[in-house]
XYZ file of N, CA and C in Angstrom:
504
model
N 130.703 -9.954 167.578
C 131.216 -11.382 168.185
C 132.538 -11.609 168.311
N 132.900 -11.890 169.491
C 134.715 -12.509 169.255
C 134.836 -13.863 169.776
N 136.068 -14.480 169.515
C 136.214 -15.528 170.076
C 137.629 -15.770 170.155
N 138.264 -16.881 170.689
C 139.736 -16.718 170.933
C 140.721 -17.531 170.014
N 141.443 -17.384 169.224
C 141.952 -18.484 168.351
C 143.550 -18.019 168.622
N 144.495 -18.678 168.899
C 145.774 -18.694 169.077
C 146.087 -17.624 169.991
N 144.783 -17.132 170.948
C 145.666 -16.176 172.049
C 145.118 -14.773 171.417
N 144.583 -14.653 170.318
C 144.189 -13.380 169.977
C 142.473 -13.487 169.664
N 141.899 -12.403 169.966
C 140.695 -12.204 169.971
C 140.379 -11.828 168.225
N 139.300 -12.494 167.720
C 138.819 -12.521 166.315
C 137.552 -11.839 166.503
N 137.459 -10.786 165.564
C 136.236 -9.835 165.285
C 135.570 -10.068 164.574
N 134.314 -10.346 164.264
C 133.455 -10.563 163.215
C 133.121 -9.160 162.711
N 134.113 -8.474 161.749
C 133.934 -7.409 161.089
C 132.660 -7.028 160.656
N 132.147 -8.184 159.850
C 130.524 -7.902 159.260
C 129.631 -7.296 160.163
N 129.669 -7.323 161.410
C 128.631 -7.006 162.323
C 128.989 -5.588 162.986
N 130.137 -5.272 162.683
C 130.448 -3.689 163.072
C 129.783 -2.707 162.420
N 129.163 -1.709 163.080
C 129.046 -0.554 162.102
C 129.742 0.331 161.310
N 129.501 1.221 160.257
C 130.055 2.016 159.974
C 130.554 3.160 160.653
N 131.598 4.073 160.611
C 131.515 5.128 161.343
C 131.211 6.602 160.519
N 130.268 7.338 160.910
C 129.597 8.357 160.167
C 130.837 9.480 159.926
N 130.636 9.920 158.572
C 131.946 10.704 158.463
C 131.732 11.559 157.306
N 132.756 12.423 157.061
C 132.335 13.688 155.878
C 133.864 13.482 155.174
N 133.839 13.650 153.912
C 135.144 13.863 153.174
C 134.965 15.184 152.320
N 136.001 15.823 152.180
C 136.431 17.218 151.501
C 137.150 16.890 149.888
N 136.591 17.109 148.889
C 137.051 17.540 147.695
C 137.387 18.745 147.698
N 138.383 19.379 148.078
C 138.957 20.704 148.246
C 139.722 21.069 146.938
N 139.064 22.150 146.075
C 139.646 22.515 144.780
C 140.127 23.986 144.712
N 141.246 24.013 144.212
C 141.709 25.427 144.216
C 141.374 26.145 142.738
N 141.588 27.278 142.657
C 141.196 27.963 141.506
C 141.582 27.366 140.132
N 142.872 26.687 140.226
C 143.304 25.707 138.907
C 142.459 24.561 138.648
N 141.482 24.171 139.756
C 140.827 22.792 139.444
C 141.681 21.598 140.055
N 142.525 21.680 140.593
C 143.466 20.851 141.543
C 143.228 20.618 142.799
N 143.058 19.188 143.155
C 142.467 18.793 144.483
C 143.677 18.776 145.617
N 143.102 19.543 146.808
C 144.203 19.425 147.720
C 143.996 18.032 148.637
N 145.719 17.648 148.712
C 145.984 16.045 149.190
C 146.909 16.363 150.035
N 146.778 15.391 151.221
C 147.719 15.117 152.349
C 148.308 13.799 152.246
N 149.689 13.930 152.940
C 150.454 12.765 153.104
C 150.109 12.223 154.432
N 149.438 11.173 154.591
C 149.138 10.697 156.140
C 150.365 10.782 156.883
N 150.562 11.383 158.076
C 151.571 11.472 159.320
C 151.907 10.144 159.665
N 150.680 9.435 159.876
C 150.854 7.814 160.303
C 151.441 6.719 159.911
N 151.567 7.115 158.214
C 151.957 5.949 157.390
C 153.175 6.294 156.655
N 154.361 5.566 156.793
C 155.578 5.772 156.191
C 155.499 5.567 154.699
N 154.648 4.851 154.218
C 154.553 4.756 152.794
C 153.522 5.954 152.058
N 153.546 5.739 151.021
C 152.942 6.829 149.911
C 151.448 6.458 150.618
N 150.952 7.291 151.415
C 149.099 7.498 151.674
C 148.678 8.608 151.498
N 148.607 9.301 150.595
C 147.811 10.829 150.148
C 146.270 10.440 150.423
N 145.667 11.307 150.790
C 144.137 11.343 151.039
C 143.613 12.814 150.939
N 142.519 13.039 150.601
C 141.606 14.387 150.769
C 141.126 14.599 152.350
N 140.841 15.520 152.986
C 140.594 15.738 154.075
C 139.510 14.652 154.358
N 139.241 14.488 155.620
C 138.041 13.596 155.946
C 138.108 13.318 157.540
N 136.833 13.569 157.962
C 136.771 13.175 159.663
C 135.164 12.764 160.193
N 135.431 12.170 161.249
C 133.857 11.914 161.675
C 132.950 13.396 162.003
N 132.083 12.635 161.824
C 130.891 13.630 162.442
C 130.389 13.742 163.754
N 130.650 14.729 164.675
C 130.078 14.651 166.032
C 128.648 14.632 166.245
N 128.560 14.492 167.661
C 126.998 14.400 167.895
C 126.291 15.585 167.881
N 125.268 15.895 167.448
C 124.436 16.951 167.081
C 124.891 17.822 165.941
N 126.043 17.197 165.231
C 126.622 18.182 164.121
C 125.967 17.556 163.024
N 125.708 18.594 161.773
C 125.585 18.501 160.599
C 126.435 17.985 159.652
N 126.070 16.997 158.946
C 127.440 16.806 157.697
C 128.177 18.168 157.630
N 127.379 19.114 156.717
C 127.834 20.316 156.461
C 129.021 20.973 157.521
N 128.543 21.096 158.898
C 129.261 21.827 160.032
C 130.496 20.737 160.116
N 130.302 19.326 160.034
C 131.430 18.563 160.590
C 132.621 19.117 159.019
N 131.881 19.197 157.754
C 132.937 19.653 156.911
C 133.989 20.625 156.975
N 133.033 21.743 157.374
C 133.771 22.944 157.924
C 134.867 22.654 159.022
N 134.143 22.308 160.083
C 135.264 21.909 161.093
C 136.457 20.999 160.917
N 136.296 20.136 159.745
C 137.662 19.172 159.539
C 138.543 19.997 158.825
N 137.755 20.606 157.667
C 138.683 21.765 157.006
C 139.482 22.167 157.837
N 138.800 22.995 158.662
C 140.173 23.807 159.990
C 141.019 22.974 160.377
N 140.511 22.086 161.142
C 141.520 21.018 161.678
C 142.537 20.387 161.029
N 142.146 20.040 160.016
C 143.265 19.334 158.924
C 144.029 20.112 157.999
N 143.704 21.348 157.879
C 144.099 22.379 156.766
C 144.423 23.687 157.011
N 143.977 23.972 158.591
C 144.069 25.356 158.908
C 143.101 26.490 158.142
N 142.482 26.152 156.787
C 141.560 26.869 156.592
C 140.237 27.395 157.034
N 140.135 28.507 157.387
C 138.857 29.191 158.038
C 137.966 28.897 156.979
N 136.655 28.638 157.547
C 135.410 28.611 156.755
C 135.351 29.838 155.938
N 135.340 30.793 156.082
C 135.319 31.851 155.413
C 135.846 31.955 154.002
N 136.957 31.249 154.029
C 137.843 31.078 152.926
C 137.663 29.809 151.846
N 136.334 29.035 151.990
C 135.773 28.245 151.453
C 134.507 28.081 151.279
N 133.937 27.343 150.002
C 132.282 27.450 150.059
C 132.076 26.094 149.598
N 130.999 25.538 149.889
C 130.339 24.187 149.383
C 129.937 24.558 148.104
N 130.338 24.034 147.273
C 129.766 23.892 145.725
C 128.929 22.588 145.525
N 129.095 21.648 146.168
C 128.022 20.137 146.171
C 128.108 19.463 147.034
N 127.066 18.790 147.738
C 127.099 17.666 148.770
C 126.879 16.219 147.891
N 127.315 15.341 148.279
C 127.313 14.399 147.417
C 125.724 13.867 147.804
N 125.471 13.096 146.527
C 123.619 12.757 146.688
C 123.528 11.335 147.736
N 124.612 10.640 147.940
C 124.372 9.567 148.972
C 125.946 9.661 149.609
N 125.595 8.637 150.518
C 126.629 8.353 151.579
C 127.385 7.156 150.852
N 128.653 7.153 150.982
C 129.580 6.482 150.199
C 130.514 5.501 151.256
N 130.631 4.133 151.465
C 131.242 3.547 152.285
C 132.730 2.992 151.761
N 133.589 2.717 152.559
C 134.565 1.703 152.556
C 134.923 1.105 153.454
N 135.450 -0.223 153.560
C 135.655 -1.001 154.468
C 137.411 -1.097 154.561
N 137.547 -1.087 156.087
C 139.023 -1.063 156.320
C 139.692 -2.704 156.200
N 140.952 -2.507 155.642
C 141.609 -4.075 155.442
C 141.341 -4.551 157.000
N 141.026 -5.994 157.051
C 141.006 -6.744 158.312
C 142.018 -6.362 159.474
N 143.237 -6.135 159.114
C 144.360 -5.779 159.873
C 144.259 -4.666 160.673
N 143.585 -3.306 160.282
C 143.311 -2.306 160.596
C 142.383 -2.024 161.347
N 141.293 -2.989 161.341
C 139.897 -2.730 161.979
C 140.009 -2.736 163.605
N 141.011 -3.377 164.336
C 141.347 -3.236 165.557
C 142.179 -2.149 165.953
N 142.968 -1.489 165.158
C 144.069 -0.366 165.269
C 143.310 0.639 165.237
N 142.111 1.042 164.429
C 141.586 2.082 164.259
C 140.093 2.072 164.958
N 140.152 3.668 165.580
C 138.849 3.994 166.453
C 138.489 2.620 167.496
N 139.082 2.342 168.270
C 139.139 0.724 169.060
C 138.302 -0.011 168.895
N 138.328 -0.365 167.601
C 137.799 -1.364 166.975
C 136.475 -1.459 166.944
N 135.989 -0.239 167.093
C 134.479 -0.082 167.110
C 133.887 0.027 165.697
N 134.629 0.357 164.563
C 134.154 0.449 162.963
C 134.615 -0.862 162.002
N 133.859 -1.057 160.812
C 134.151 -1.714 159.862
C 134.860 -1.209 158.682
N 134.761 0.423 159.006
C 134.963 1.343 157.865
C 134.199 2.514 158.095
N 133.965 3.349 157.191
C 133.749 4.686 157.153
C 132.321 4.669 156.054
N 131.388 5.452 156.485
C 130.152 6.049 155.856
C 130.341 7.187 155.370
N 130.552 7.986 154.583
C 130.893 9.109 154.154
C 129.940 9.938 153.282
N 129.931 11.352 153.596
C 129.250 12.140 153.006
C 130.129 12.992 152.252
N 130.313 13.426 151.176
C 131.424 13.804 150.276
C 130.996 15.437 150.064
N 131.913 16.396 150.394
C 131.396 17.786 150.078
C 132.480 18.351 148.822
N 132.362 18.798 147.767
C 133.076 19.582 147.002
C 132.896 20.945 147.358
N 134.583 21.399 147.858
C 134.723 22.705 148.067
C 135.352 23.290 147.193
N 135.247 24.755 147.124
C 136.114 25.672 146.489
C 137.086 26.585 147.400
N 138.179 26.400 147.588
C 139.149 27.630 148.311
C 139.480 28.558 147.513
N 138.864 29.549 148.357
C 139.263 30.932 147.646
C 140.371 31.981 148.814
N 141.383 31.315 149.102
C 142.281 32.169 149.761
C 143.521 31.775 149.274
N 144.939 32.199 149.797
C 146.217 32.071 149.408
C 146.666 30.891 149.693
N 147.627 30.222 149.427
C 148.025 28.765 149.907
C 148.832 28.944 151.295
N 149.353 30.181 151.458
C 149.873 30.859 152.648
C 149.077 30.487 154.109
N 147.616 30.448 153.811
C 146.805 29.925 155.269
C 147.120 28.563 155.295
N 147.385 27.797 154.707
C 147.210 26.213 154.750
C 148.247 25.933 155.802
N 147.627 25.470 157.081
C 148.678 25.043 157.950
C 148.144 23.630 158.335
N 149.036 22.687 158.447
C 148.692 21.195 158.353
C 149.414 20.562 159.862
N 149.934 21.851 160.780
C 150.597 21.551 161.911
C 149.670 21.981 162.802
N 148.764 21.677 163.058
C 147.870 21.722 164.147
C 148.020 20.798 165.352
N 147.328 20.940 166.583
C 147.110 20.467 167.799
C 147.181 18.747 167.492
N 146.739 18.195 166.293
C 146.606 17.046 166.094
C 146.542 16.650 164.730
N 147.858 16.910 164.187
C 148.247 16.396 162.941
C 147.728 15.588 162.085
N 147.154 15.548 160.940
C 146.992 14.173 160.086
C 148.203 14.141 159.132
N 148.265 15.131 158.687
C 149.198 15.446 157.374
C 150.849 15.841 157.709
N 151.604 15.286 156.668
C 153.089 15.251 157.139
C 153.577 16.272 156.133
N 152.748 16.232 154.745
C 152.816 17.433 153.923
C 151.576 17.385 152.932
N 151.552 18.211 152.304
C 150.585 18.417 151.288
C 150.798 19.209 150.046
N 149.933 18.794 148.884
C 150.347 19.412 147.728
C 148.708 19.593 146.703
N 148.542 20.434 145.859
C 147.724 20.121 144.749
C 147.846 19.448 143.652
N 147.008 18.432 143.564
C 147.229 17.533 142.548
C 145.701 17.299 141.802
N 146.301 16.584 140.496
C 145.055 16.319 139.804
C 144.103 14.899 140.024
N 143.175 14.719 139.775
C 142.196 13.469 140.398
C 143.307 12.128 139.770
N 143.504 12.109 138.764
C 144.108 11.101 138.283
C 145.550 10.559 139.233
N 146.006 11.291 139.375
C 147.502 11.129 140.463
C 147.036 11.008 141.480
N 146.221 11.428 142.283
C 145.313 11.155 143.614
C 144.941 9.670 143.802
N 143.971 9.659 142.576
C 143.915 7.829 142.816
C 144.847 6.979 142.651
N 146.170 7.541 142.210
C 147.374 6.544 142.094
C 148.333 6.372 143.586
N 147.890 7.640 144.138
C 148.593 7.498 145.381
C 147.741 7.167 146.687
N 146.358 7.220 146.716
C 145.599 6.987 147.312
C 146.009 5.381 148.027
N 145.489 5.013 149.088
C 145.832 3.569 149.648
C 144.754 2.945 149.085
N 144.957 1.467 148.537
C 144.137 0.747 147.388
C 142.579 0.713 148.115
N 142.266 0.644 149.662
C 140.968 0.326 149.965
C 140.071 1.735 149.586
N 140.413 2.762 149.501
C 139.522 3.742 149.463
C 139.672 4.347 147.670
N 140.238 3.145 146.712
C 140.268 3.857 145.761
C 138.917 3.880 144.901
N 137.884 2.687 145.254
C 136.601 2.886 144.809
C 135.827 4.286 145.238
N 135.941 4.390 146.358
C 135.384 5.635 146.941
C 135.789 6.919 146.428
N 137.074 7.063 146.095
C 137.505 8.196 145.390
C 137.371 8.170 144.117
N 137.067 6.880 143.505
C 136.626 7.059 142.147
C 135.166 7.600 142.103
N 134.454 6.839 143.011
C 132.689 7.584 142.936
C 132.801 9.005 143.116
N 133.595 9.555 144.173
C 133.529 10.857 144.484
C 133.703 11.678 143.004
N 135.100 11.610 142.426
C 135.445 12.003 141.179
C 134.413 12.237 140.106
N 133.516 10.881 140.026
C 132.756 10.637 138.903
C 131.348 11.531 139.297
N 131.242 11.722 140.864
C 129.887 12.371 141.077
C 130.023 13.656 140.711
N 131.624 14.264 141.191
C 131.805 15.864 140.987
C 132.362 15.857 139.596
N 132.321 14.967 138.432
C 133.466 15.183 137.473
C 133.151 16.717 136.894
N 131.826 17.263 136.415
C 131.660 18.460 136.085
C 132.914 19.662 136.644
N 132.720 19.480 138.004
C 133.529 20.500 138.638
C 134.989 20.385 138.494
N 135.458 19.170 137.888
C 136.796 19.116 137.566
C 137.251 19.376 136.408
N 136.526 19.876 135.348
C 136.988 20.461 134.299
C 137.653 21.473 134.204
């Protein structure tokens, strides 16, 4: 539902659906998590790889595709350790709803995958055709929670809780 107010359209965000998506908690052999600094945010906005599920794609297929698109890591160098039991949602701040995904979604509904990276760091390439990250690092969960954008913190906390046994 849209209405005009002050010359700008107002969208009833609660009426919008969630974007189906996957998220990846990629662990190195030391148990640290891959985190990338978003290229489109000048402030600190670190996150784990994530992305939409294409039509006809399974969540696991989307996870491996997103892994390769965002990190350059081929599927042969990662293994799925576990898939989240439930879909996790987060809502975008109202100011971002119109800017992202052409205003079609209120946030994301994500299926999360814990994955083990079994290759050398030298294969990681964040400079693909449509880069999402300006830099990357391995970090522990508590540090990542501090550096994530606030509207994703609850989701990340839920992911870390669900995969807690894999983080030790």
